Every structure is written in C-alpha cells, then in structure tokens.
C-alpha positions as MATLAB code, in Angstrom:
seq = 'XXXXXXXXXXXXXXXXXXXXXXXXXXXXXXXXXXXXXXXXXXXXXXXXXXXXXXXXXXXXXXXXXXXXXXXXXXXXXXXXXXXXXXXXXXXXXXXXXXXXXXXXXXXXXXXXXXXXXXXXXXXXXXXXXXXXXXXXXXXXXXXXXXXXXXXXXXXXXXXXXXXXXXXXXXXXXXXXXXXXXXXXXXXXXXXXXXXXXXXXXXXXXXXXXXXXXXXXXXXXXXXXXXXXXXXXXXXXXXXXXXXXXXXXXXXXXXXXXXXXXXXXXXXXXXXXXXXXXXXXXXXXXXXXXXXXXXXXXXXXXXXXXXXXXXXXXXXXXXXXXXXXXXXXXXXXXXXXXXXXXXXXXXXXXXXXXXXXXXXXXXXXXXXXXXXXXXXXXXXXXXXXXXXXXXXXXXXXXXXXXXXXXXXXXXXXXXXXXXXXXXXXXXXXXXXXXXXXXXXXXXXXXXXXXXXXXXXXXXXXXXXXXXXXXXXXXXXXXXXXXXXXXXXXXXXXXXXXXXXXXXXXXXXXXXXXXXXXXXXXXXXXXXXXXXXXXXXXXXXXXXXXXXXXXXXXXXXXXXXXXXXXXXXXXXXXXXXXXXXXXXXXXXXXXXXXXXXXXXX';
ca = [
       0.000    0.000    0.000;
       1.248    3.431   -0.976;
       0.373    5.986    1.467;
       0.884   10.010    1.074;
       1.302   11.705    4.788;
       0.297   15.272    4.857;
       0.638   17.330    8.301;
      -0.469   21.677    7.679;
      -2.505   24.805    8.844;
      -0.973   25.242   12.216;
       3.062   25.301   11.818;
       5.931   23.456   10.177;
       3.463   21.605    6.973;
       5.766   18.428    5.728;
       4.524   15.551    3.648;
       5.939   11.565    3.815;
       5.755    8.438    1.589;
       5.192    5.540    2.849;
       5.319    1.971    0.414;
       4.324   -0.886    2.474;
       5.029   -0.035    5.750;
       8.547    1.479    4.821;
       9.485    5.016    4.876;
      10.780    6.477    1.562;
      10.912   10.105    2.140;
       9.873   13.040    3.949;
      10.378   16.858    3.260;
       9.452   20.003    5.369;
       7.500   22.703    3.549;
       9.447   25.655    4.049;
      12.777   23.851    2.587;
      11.194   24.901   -0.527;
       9.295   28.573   -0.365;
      12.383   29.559    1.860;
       9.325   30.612    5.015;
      10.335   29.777    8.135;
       7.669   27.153   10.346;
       5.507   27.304    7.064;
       1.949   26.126    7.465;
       0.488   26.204    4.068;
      -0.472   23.416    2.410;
       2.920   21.496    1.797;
       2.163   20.761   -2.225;
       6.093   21.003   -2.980;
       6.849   18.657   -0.226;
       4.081   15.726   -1.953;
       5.741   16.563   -5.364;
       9.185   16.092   -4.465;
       8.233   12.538   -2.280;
       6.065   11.790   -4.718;
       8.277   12.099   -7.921;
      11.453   10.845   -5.545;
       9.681    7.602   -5.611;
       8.283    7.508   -8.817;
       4.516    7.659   -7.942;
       2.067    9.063   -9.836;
      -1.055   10.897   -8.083;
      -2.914    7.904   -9.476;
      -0.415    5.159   -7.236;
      -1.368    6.414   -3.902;
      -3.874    4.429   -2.042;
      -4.125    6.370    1.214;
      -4.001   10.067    2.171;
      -3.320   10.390    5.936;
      -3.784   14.031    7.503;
      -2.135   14.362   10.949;
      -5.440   15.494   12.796;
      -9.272   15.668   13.271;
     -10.155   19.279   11.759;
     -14.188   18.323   13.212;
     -12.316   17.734   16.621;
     -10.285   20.699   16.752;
     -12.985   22.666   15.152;
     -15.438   21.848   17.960;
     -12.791   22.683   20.816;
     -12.732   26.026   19.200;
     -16.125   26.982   19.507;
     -16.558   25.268   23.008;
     -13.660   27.347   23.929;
     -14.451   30.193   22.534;
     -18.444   29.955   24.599;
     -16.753   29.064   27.534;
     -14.990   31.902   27.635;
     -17.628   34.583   25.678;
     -17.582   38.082   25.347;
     -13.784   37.227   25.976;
     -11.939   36.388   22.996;
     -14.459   38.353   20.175;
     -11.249   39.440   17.757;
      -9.346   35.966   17.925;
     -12.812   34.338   16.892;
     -13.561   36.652   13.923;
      -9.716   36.477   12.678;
     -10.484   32.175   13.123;
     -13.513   31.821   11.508;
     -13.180   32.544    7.685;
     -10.501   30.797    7.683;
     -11.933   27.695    8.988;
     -15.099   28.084    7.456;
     -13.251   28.619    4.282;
     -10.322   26.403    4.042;
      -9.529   23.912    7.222;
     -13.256   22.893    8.159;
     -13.969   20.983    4.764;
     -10.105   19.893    5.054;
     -11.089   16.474    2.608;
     -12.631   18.281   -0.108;
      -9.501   21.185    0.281;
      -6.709   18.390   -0.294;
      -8.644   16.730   -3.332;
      -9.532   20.276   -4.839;
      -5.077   21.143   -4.356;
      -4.336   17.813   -5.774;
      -6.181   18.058   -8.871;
      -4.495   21.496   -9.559;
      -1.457   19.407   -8.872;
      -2.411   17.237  -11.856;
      -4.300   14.099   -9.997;
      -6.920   12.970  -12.216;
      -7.938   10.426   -9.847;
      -8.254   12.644   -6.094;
     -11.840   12.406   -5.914;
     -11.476    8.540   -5.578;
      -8.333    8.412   -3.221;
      -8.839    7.855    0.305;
      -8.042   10.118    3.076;
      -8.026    9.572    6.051;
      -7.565   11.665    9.606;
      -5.456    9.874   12.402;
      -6.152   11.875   16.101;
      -3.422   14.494   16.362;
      -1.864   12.506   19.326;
      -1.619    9.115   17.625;
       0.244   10.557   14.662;
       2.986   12.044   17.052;
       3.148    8.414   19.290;
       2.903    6.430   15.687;
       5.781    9.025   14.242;
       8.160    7.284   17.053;
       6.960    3.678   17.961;
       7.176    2.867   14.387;
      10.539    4.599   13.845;
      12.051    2.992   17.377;
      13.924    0.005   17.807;
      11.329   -1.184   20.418;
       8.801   -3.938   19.849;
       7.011   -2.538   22.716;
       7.075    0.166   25.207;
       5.442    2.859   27.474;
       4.696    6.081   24.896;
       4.103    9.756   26.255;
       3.333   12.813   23.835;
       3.280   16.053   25.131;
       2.911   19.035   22.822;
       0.757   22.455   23.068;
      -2.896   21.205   21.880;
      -3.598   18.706   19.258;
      -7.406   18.206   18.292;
      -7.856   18.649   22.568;
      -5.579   16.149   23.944;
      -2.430   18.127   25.097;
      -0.534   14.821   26.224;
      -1.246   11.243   26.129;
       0.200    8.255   27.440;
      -0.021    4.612   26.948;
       1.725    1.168   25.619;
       2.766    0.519   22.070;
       3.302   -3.034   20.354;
       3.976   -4.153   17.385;
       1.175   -7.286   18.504;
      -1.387   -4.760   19.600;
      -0.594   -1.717   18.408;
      -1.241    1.463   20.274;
      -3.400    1.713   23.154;
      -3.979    4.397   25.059;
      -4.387    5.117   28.878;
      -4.783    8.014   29.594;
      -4.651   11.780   28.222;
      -4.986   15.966   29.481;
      -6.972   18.327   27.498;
      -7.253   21.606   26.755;
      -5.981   24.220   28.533;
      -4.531   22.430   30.533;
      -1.397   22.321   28.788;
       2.716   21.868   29.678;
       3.485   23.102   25.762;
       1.673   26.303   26.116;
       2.683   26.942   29.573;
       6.119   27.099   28.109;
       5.285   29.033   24.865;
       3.823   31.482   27.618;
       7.025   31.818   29.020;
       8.723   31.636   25.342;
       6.388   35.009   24.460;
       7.105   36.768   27.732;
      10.551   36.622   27.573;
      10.431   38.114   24.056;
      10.937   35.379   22.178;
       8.951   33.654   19.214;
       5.702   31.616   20.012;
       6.367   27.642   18.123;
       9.831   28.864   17.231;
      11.719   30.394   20.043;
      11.205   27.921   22.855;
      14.692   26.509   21.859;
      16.121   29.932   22.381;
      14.369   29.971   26.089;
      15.919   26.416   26.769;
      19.063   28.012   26.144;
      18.716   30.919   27.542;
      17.954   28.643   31.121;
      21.209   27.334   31.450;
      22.877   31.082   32.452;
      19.603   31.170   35.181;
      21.512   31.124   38.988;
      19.982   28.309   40.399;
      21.195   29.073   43.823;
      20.041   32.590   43.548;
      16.626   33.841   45.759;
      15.153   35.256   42.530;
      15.253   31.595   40.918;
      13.417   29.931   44.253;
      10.785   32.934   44.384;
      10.195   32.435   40.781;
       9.700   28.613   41.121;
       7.450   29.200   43.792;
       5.344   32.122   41.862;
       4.930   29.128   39.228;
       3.641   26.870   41.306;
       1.594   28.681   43.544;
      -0.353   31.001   41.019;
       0.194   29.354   37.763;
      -0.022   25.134   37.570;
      -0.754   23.101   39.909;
       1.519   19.638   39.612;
      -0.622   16.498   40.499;
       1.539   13.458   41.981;
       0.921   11.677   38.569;
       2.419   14.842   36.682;
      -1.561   15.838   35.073;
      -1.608   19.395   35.574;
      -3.724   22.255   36.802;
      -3.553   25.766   34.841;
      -5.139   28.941   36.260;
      -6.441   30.331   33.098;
      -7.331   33.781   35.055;
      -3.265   34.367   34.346;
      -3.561   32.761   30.396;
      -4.974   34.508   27.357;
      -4.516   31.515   24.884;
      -7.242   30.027   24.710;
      -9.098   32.774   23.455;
      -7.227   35.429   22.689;
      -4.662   36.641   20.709;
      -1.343   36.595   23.137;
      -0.433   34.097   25.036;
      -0.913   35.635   28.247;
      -1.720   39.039   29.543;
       1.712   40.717   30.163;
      -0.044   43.240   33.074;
      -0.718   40.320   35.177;
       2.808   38.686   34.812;
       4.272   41.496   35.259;
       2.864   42.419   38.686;
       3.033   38.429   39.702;
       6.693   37.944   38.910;
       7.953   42.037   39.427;
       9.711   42.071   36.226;
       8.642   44.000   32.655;
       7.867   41.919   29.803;
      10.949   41.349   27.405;
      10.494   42.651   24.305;
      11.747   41.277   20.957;
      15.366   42.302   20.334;
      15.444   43.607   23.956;
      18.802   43.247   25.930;
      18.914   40.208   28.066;
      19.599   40.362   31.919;
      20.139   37.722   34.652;
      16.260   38.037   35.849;
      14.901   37.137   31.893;
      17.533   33.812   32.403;
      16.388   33.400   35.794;
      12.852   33.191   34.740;
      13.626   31.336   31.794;
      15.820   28.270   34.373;
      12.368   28.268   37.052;
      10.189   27.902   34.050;
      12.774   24.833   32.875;
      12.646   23.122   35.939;
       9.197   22.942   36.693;
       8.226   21.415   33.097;
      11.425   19.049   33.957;
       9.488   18.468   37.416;
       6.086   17.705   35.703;
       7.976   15.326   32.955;
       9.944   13.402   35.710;
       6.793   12.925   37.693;
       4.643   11.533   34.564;
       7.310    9.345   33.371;
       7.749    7.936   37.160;
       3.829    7.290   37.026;
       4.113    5.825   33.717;
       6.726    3.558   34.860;
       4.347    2.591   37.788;
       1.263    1.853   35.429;
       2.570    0.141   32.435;
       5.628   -1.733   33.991;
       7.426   -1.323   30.058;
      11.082   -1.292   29.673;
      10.924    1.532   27.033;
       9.731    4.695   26.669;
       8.882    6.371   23.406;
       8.701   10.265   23.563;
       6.747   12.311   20.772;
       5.387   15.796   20.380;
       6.889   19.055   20.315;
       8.029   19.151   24.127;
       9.955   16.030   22.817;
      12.362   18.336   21.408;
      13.288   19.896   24.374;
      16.837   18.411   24.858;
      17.690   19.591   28.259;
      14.799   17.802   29.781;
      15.189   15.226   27.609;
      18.314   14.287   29.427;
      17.160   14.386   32.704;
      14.067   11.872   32.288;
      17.036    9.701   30.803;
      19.490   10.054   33.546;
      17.339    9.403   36.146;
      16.869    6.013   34.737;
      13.371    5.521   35.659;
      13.522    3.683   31.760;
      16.180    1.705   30.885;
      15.943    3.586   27.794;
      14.445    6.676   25.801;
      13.522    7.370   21.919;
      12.822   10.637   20.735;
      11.980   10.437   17.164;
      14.016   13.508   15.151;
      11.066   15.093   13.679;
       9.015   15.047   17.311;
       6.752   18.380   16.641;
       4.164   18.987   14.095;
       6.639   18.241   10.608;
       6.576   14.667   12.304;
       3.206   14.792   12.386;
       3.237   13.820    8.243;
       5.478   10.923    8.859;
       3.274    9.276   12.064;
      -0.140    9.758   10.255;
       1.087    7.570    7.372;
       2.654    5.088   10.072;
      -0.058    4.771   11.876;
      -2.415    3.966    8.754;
       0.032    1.428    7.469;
       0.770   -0.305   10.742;
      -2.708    0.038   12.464;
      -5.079   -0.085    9.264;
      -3.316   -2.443    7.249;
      -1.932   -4.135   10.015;
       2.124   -4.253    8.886;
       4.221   -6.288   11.357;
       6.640   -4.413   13.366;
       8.634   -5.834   15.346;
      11.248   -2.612   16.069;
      13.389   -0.725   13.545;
      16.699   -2.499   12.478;
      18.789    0.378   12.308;
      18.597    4.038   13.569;
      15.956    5.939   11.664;
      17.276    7.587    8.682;
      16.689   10.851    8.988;
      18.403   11.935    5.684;
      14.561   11.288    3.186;
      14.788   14.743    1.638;
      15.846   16.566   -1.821;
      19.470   15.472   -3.216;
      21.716   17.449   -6.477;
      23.508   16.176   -8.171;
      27.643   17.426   -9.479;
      25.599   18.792  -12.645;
      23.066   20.696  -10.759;
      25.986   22.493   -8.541;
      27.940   23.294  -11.400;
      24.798   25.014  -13.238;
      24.449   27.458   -9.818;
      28.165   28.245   -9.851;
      27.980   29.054  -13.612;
      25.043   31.134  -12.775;
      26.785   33.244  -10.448;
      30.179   33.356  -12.493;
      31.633   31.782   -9.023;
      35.424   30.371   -9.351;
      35.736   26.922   -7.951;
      37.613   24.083   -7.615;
      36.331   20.508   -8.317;
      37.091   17.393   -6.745;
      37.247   13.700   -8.556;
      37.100   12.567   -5.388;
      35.352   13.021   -1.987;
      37.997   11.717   -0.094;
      40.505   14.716   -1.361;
      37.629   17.294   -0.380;
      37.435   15.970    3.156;
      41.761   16.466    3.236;
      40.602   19.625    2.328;
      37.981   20.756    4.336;
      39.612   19.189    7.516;
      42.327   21.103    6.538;
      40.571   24.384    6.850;
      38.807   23.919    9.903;
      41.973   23.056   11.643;
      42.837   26.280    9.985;
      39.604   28.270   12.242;
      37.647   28.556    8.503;
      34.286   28.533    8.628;
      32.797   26.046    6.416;
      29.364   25.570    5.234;
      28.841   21.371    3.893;
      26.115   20.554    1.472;
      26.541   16.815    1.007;
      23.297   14.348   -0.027;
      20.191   14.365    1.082;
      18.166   17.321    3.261;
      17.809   16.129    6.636;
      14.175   15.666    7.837;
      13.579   17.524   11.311;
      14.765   20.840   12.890;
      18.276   19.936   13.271;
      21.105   19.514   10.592;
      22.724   16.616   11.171;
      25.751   16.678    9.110;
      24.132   17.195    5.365;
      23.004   20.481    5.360;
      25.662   21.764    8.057;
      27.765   25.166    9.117;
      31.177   23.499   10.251;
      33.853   25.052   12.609;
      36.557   24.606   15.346;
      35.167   23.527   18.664;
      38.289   24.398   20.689;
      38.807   28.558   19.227;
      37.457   30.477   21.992;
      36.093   32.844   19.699;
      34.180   30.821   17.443;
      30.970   30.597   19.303;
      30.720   34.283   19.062;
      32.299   34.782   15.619;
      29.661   32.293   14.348;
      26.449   33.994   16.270;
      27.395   37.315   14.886;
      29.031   37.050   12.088;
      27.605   34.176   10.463;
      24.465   33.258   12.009;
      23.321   36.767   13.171;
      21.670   35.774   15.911;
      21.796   35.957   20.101;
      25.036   36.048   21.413;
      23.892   33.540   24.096;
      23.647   30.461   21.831;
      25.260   27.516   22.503;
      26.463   25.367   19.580;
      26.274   21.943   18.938;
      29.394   19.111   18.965;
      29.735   16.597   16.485;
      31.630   13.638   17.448;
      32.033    9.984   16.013;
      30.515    7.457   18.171;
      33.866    5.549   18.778;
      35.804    9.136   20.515;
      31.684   10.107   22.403;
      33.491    8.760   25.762;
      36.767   10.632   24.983;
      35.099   14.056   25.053;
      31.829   13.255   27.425;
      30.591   12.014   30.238;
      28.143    9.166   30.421;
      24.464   10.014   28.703;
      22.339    9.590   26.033;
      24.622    8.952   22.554;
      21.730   10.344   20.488;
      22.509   10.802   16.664;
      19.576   12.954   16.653;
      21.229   16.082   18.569;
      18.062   15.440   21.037;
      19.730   15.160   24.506;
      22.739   16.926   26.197;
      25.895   15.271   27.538;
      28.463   17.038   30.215;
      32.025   17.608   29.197;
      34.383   15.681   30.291;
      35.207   17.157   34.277;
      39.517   16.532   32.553;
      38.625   18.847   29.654;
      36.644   22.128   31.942;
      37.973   24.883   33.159;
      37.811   26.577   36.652;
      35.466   29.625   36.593;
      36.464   32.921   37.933;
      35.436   33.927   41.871;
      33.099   36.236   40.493;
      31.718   34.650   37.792;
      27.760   34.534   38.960;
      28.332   38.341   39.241;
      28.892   38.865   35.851;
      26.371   39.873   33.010;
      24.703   37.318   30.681;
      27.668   38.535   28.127;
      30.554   38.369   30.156;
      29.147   34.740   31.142;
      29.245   34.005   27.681;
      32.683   35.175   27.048;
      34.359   33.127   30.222;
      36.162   29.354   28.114;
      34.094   26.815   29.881;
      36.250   23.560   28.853;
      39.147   22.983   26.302;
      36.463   23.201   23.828;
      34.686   26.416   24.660;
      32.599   27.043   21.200;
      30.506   24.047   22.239;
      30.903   24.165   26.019;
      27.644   25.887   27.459;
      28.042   27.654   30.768;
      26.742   24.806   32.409;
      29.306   22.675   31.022;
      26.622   20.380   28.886;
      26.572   20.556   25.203;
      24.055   18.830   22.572;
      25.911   16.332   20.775;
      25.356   14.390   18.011;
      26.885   11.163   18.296;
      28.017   10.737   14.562;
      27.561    6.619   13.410;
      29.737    5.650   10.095;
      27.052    3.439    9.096;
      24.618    5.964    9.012;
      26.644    9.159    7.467;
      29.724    7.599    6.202;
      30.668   10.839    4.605;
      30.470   13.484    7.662;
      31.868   10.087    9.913;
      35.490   10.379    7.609;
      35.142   14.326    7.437;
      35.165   14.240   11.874;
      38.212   11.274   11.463;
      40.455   13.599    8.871;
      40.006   16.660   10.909;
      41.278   14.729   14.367;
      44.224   13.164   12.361;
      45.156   17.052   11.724;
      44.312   18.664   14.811;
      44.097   15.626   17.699;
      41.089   16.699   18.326;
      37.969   14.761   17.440;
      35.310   16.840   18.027;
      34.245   19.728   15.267;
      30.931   22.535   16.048;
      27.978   21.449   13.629;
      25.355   23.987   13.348;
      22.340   24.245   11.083;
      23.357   25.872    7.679;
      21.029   28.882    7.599;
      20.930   32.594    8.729;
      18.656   34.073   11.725;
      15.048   33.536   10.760;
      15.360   31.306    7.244;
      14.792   27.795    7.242;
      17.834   25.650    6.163;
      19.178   25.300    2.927;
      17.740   22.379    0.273;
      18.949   23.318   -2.522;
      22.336   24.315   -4.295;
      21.036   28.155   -4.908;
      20.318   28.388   -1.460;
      23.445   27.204    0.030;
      25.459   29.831   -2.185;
      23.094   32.572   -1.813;
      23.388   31.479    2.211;
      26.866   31.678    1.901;
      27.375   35.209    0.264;
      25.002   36.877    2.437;
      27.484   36.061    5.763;
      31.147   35.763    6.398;
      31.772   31.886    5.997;
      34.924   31.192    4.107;
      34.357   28.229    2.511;
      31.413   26.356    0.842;
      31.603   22.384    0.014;
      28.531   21.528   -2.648;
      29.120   18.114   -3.370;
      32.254   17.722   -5.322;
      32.569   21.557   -5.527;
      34.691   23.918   -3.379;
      34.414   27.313   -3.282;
      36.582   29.641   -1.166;
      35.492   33.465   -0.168;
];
C-alpha cells in the first residue's frame, strides 16, 4: 500500500511516503518557499516525495492528515463559549478561515491535488489519524522497540495536550490516559517563550538556552519557582496538571498571556523582541525549565508505575526539548528513551502515514533495524551544482574525489575557517545533522561568538552543537544519552573544563558568555553540557570520515555542527540556497558536493 502523509494549517506543513510499511521520504515545507515554520499546504513537499519515488497521483492508495479538523474545530467553539464576550477578535480572525479552508479539510486536499495534476483525487482515500496518535505512531514505528510505554506532550492537538499509553507491534497502540485543553505543559512554556520576548512555536529553543545562564542558587530563581507553582499550575503526583487560566490569554485570545498580570506576579517588565537580556529574563527562563522538567519526571515515574514497560517512546513538540530530555534519561526511571528527530508537528506527516500502514493495514513491526534515517529529503547532483556556480560566475575548484575534499575541508577547519557542507540528502527535522551543516573549530574560543554574529546573526547567548564519532563520544563526554539525533545533552568531560572565575555569577549574561568553559569552549555551554550528536559511520559515512580527517590534523575529534542557515530562514535544500546562504554572511568556505568554493 502506498500511502501520502500530509501534516499543515498550524506550523511546520511536511509531507511523507510511505510503500508498504517502509518510509521512503519526507520533506518540510518551508525547505522549498524559503518561510520559516511554514503552514500552508505542503504541495512542494508531496511533489518532491512523490516524484522521488516515482509515484504518480494515481499510485497512492491512502491520504493520511495528521489530525481531526471536526475535533479541533469543535474545541474552538466550546472554547471560545466558555470563555464569551472574551476572545471576540481571535474568533472573527479564526472563523473565515476555517469556514473557508480547514473545516472541509477532505474536499480542500482533493480540490489542491487536482491542480497538482491528480486525475484520480476524488477517488483516493483520506483519512484523519487523532493528532496525538500521529505524534506516538511518528516514534513507535521509527524505534527500535517492539514494545514500550509512549508519552506525547505538545501544546494542543485536536484537545488532547498529552497522552500516554503502551505501544506493540502485537497490539498496536493503546492508550491510557490523556490531558486536554488548557490544561497544557506546551503552552505553559510558549507562555514563558512570548514573555521573555521570544517567538511563540519557534523560540522555545532559544528559552531552553537561555535557562542554562539562570543562577539556580540565587533567591530570585526559588521565588520564581514558587510564583509558578503557587499562582500558575498546579503539579498532580501523577504529573496531570492544573492551569489557572485567570493568568492565560490563549485560549481565546490573541497573546499568550496578559503581560499586566505577569508582570505584577513575577515584578519584572515583559521582554520585548530584540530587547537586551539580563540575569532576571535567564532566571525566569531556568524556574520555568525546571518545573516542566518536574512535571515530565513525575509523569514518566507514574508511567513507569502503570505500564511496567522497559521503554519509553517520547513524541510531540516538548519532545524536542533536549535539556529535559536528558534528565528523564538520567534518572533512569527507563532503561531507555527514543525521541523520534522530527518530534513536533513536521513529524506529524510521517506518524499519520505510520499509523495507517501499521494500524489499518496491520504491517508487522517488530522494532526498527537500524537508527531511523533521517536523511529522506531533496538530493543534487555534481551537474546541478555546477549550473548554480555558472550562474553566479563563481570560481571553484572541483574534486574527482570526496575523499581529497574531506583532506581539504579538515584542513581548513583546523585552519579556524568557517565552512558551510552541502553533502546528499536534506535532513528531515529541525536539526542539521551533518548534510546540510555550518562546520567550525570547537576548541577557538572565539568561534561561538564569531559564528552567532558574524555568520548566524543571531543571540550572542547560543550555545552550539558538537559533532563527534561514536567511537571518541566517551573521549570528550561524560556518560548520557549517545543520540545521533542532537536530542539530549551530555556534560564535558570534568579533565577537559575549566575553573570559573570567583566572580563569575556576578557577571552579566555577556561576560558569562565570554568566560572558556572547557578545552572546547565554542561548544561548552556555561553549564558545562553541550548537545551532541553522536556521529555513526554506518549511518553518514561521509560526515563520519570528514570528523576522522580533521582529528588526524588537529588531535582533536570533536568539530561545532550547526544548522546551515541565517537568523530567521529555514535551512538550505537546494544548491542556490546554500550559495546565496553563503554570500550573504562571512563563511569562508562552501563544500557543494564535489565543488569547493573559497570566499
């Protein structure tokens, strides 16, 4: 059975192609029209899965969409009754819109196809997995696990806001239990994410960064935690929790909270975009941290308790928090923890389809054989590189063979270049993972702040990721979670960190920032963690030999890999968008393929 997954309307669109139970590809939407998180309807994603594979319109047997639009359409209007006069402008803005477009969702994906040139998309089924299911179905069937405990947590699906249950490949999924709307952990985050002055669905990674500089023995960090708890969630001892919507505007309005009320509860103004950071906004940003890593530990402890599995599988866009991904996995409550790559809505595509093949059709799965490939989107060829460069009457050097461009490329990174490696296919997720990948020197001092300003134009604050081959993880880091993924954090090696001044928790956010941390300080955050991504040859052979040349130069076997884009854009797919990536900052050199191009 061929089966065309389709996930849109709310943020990050992506389609997936499914042929009897096996993945083919998988593509984010705004890979292609260059918008960041876009939700339109992801038509170049289906073309380029569907003409990857060699489908026609009129091969596909199944359409799955990642939700219930009915569902989600009645929590609207309940909400919106239940919470009447409030909430007037958000429901006029929502209404054409659904009435228009996602309300008749099956007749809007037939009507797009035909334009698309299917003949046949009155006659193709489609059909709408829950919301929840295609986030716990995007990881079970992508795990090596023939059966374990699941938990999705996200902001709201149709109005499940986390579920939990057991997954087999015997029975399938079953769920036990679920929260709904409002009550929400994602959105009580994103409420912190938007009064901190950061972007709601986008800039929640930024927060979780931002938490790490938060002084955990400070009194400002324990009166904030207790603000939290007090006036904002109440924690039940099987982690469900309690929001006081009198201090929440999401539900039916249009901000996430009202910033008058924080304001006076916490004593601090609300950041606004592009606003300098201070020690309070990290402080706020480390109490808000640790009480969704509070509610996580205490629902994975009671899903320990009521399932008895082995396993757990982790989904949903609270998934892709890395930082408390490590600490549910270091407390061992599991003996182990999968967090499919793609865990927020893009992901949503790939489960949808999974769960139709596995569940409808009933495909045997007995755990995946090998980590999940998470490299499923667009590939150029040495032809289609050469026509950009020709384009832009860019010099170049060309390579017979891949082997001398690595000598190469190691070469300049041991030589503090900036490099930015287009190699195969687009990787399918929020993270580049060696394909689509800015590459520097982990141990220059200055490269973590040469890359956020120069390069990536972004917050000073950002940490940047390690890449290290699996065989030199232990060399570098302490015992964790070897995730290929870039999905949990490790420590640095205690051998490789440095002593921090007396005064150091005196100092401002910057000056922080500036203090080495380790013998690698561009990847060293200030809490001495980093989020690596354990690099496997079997599964990127390519960026595995790159890591190998550069240690044979510089003894050093670990190398920064951060996503090849500027502040704001998606990543690159495409040739033209690498170069044009590459000429709008100061990297110095630019691998396509075979190709080599130095500024």
């Amino acid at each position: 059975m061929k089966i065309l997954g389709i996930s849109a309307y709310y943020h990050d669109s992506a389609a997936a192609i499914i042929v009897d139970g096996k993945v083919l590809f998988a593509a984010q939407e705004e890979r292609f029209t260059r918008i960041k998180n876009d939700a339109s309807f992801p038509e170049n994603a289906i073309q380029f899965c569907l003409s990857e594979s060699g489908l026609a319109y009129e091969d596909i047997d199944v359409i799955a969409f990642y939700d219930k639009p009915f569902l989600k359409f009645e929590r609207l209007l309940e909400t919106y009754y239940a919470f009447a006069p409030k909430g007037f402008k958000s429901f006029a803005k929502a209404m054409p819109l659904w009435l228009k477009e996602k309300l008749f969702i099956k007749q809007f994906i037939r009507k797009k196809l035909k334009k698309l040139g299917a003949k046949n998309s009155g006659k193709i089924a489609i059909n709408f997995p829950e919301h929840h299911l295609s986030h716990i179905a995007s990881a079970f069937y992508t795990s090596p696990y023939a059966q374990c405990a699941f938990l999705t947590v996200d902001g709201v699906g149709e109005w499940t806001t986390t579920s939990y249950g057991v997954a087999s490949g015997e029975n399938g999924i079953q769920v036990l239990g679920e929260l709904y709307f409002p009550d929400s952990l994602g959105l009580f985050y994103s409420s912190f994410t938007y009064f901190l002055g950061f972007e709601v669905n986008s800039g929640e990674y930024k927060m979780m960064g931002l938490a790490s500089y938060g002084n955990e023995a400070s009194e400002q960090v324990a009166n904030f935690k207790e603000i939290i708890k007090r006036h904002l969630v109440d924690i039940k001892p099987d982690g469900s929790i309690k929001l006081d919507m009198d201090f929440f505007e999401y539900p039916y309005g249009l901000q996430m909270v009202n910033p008058k009320r924080w304001e006076q509860l916490f004593g601090i103004k609300k950041r606004q975009p592009g606003e300098k950071l201070e020690q309070k906004h990290a402080n706020l940003a480390f109490a808000a941290q640790k009480v969704l890593e509070e509610v996580l530990l205490s629902l994975i402890r009671f899903i320990k308790k009521e399932t008895g599995e082995k396993f757990l599988c982790f989904a949903g866009g609270v998934a892709l928090n890395c930082v408390a991904n490590s600490v549910l996995f270091n407390q061992k409550i599991f003996e182990d923890i999968y967090v499919q790559p793609a865990a927020g809505d893009a992901g949503g595509s790939l489960g949808a389809a999974l769960a139709v093949a596995h569940i409808q059709e009933k495909h045997n799965f007995e755990g995946a054989q090998n980590p999940f490939n998470v490299y499923m989107g667009p590939r150029f060829s040495n032809l289609d590189v050469e026509r950009v460069l020709r384009k832009h009457k860019s010099s170049y050097r060309y390579f017979e063979n891949k082997d001398e461009l690595i000598r190469a490329i190691a070469g300049y990174l041991a030589e503090k270049k900036v490099v930015g490696w287009f190699q195969g296919r687009t990787e399918f997720g929020p993270r580049a993972l060696g394909n689509r990948s800015i590459l520097a020197n982990a141990s220059d001092p200055e490269m973590q702040h040469t890359l956020n300003m120069k390069i990536k134009f972004r917050e000073g604050f950002r940490p940047f990721a390690p890449a290290v081959c699996k065989e030199d993880y232990n060399d570098y880091f302490e015992e964790g979670k070897q995730s290929p993924y870039m999905l949990f954090t490790s420590k640095v090696k205690k051998k490789l960190r440095k002593e921090l001044p007396f005064d150091f928790e005196n100092m401002n956010l910057d000056e922080k920032r500036k203090v080495p941390k380790s013998d690698l300080p561009a990847i060293t955050h200030i809490d001495h963690s980093a989020r690596v991504q354990v690099v496997d040859k079997q599964m990127n052979p390519l960026f595995w030999n790159l890591i190998q040349e550069y240690k044979k130069i510089s003894d050093v076997g670990v190398i920064i890999n951060t996503s090849f884009n500027l502040k704001d854009e998606p990543i690159v797919n495409s040739p033209e968008d690498a170069y044009i990536c590459f000429m709008k900052s100061e990297m110095d050199i630019l691998a396509l393929e075979n190709y080599l191009i130095v500024k």
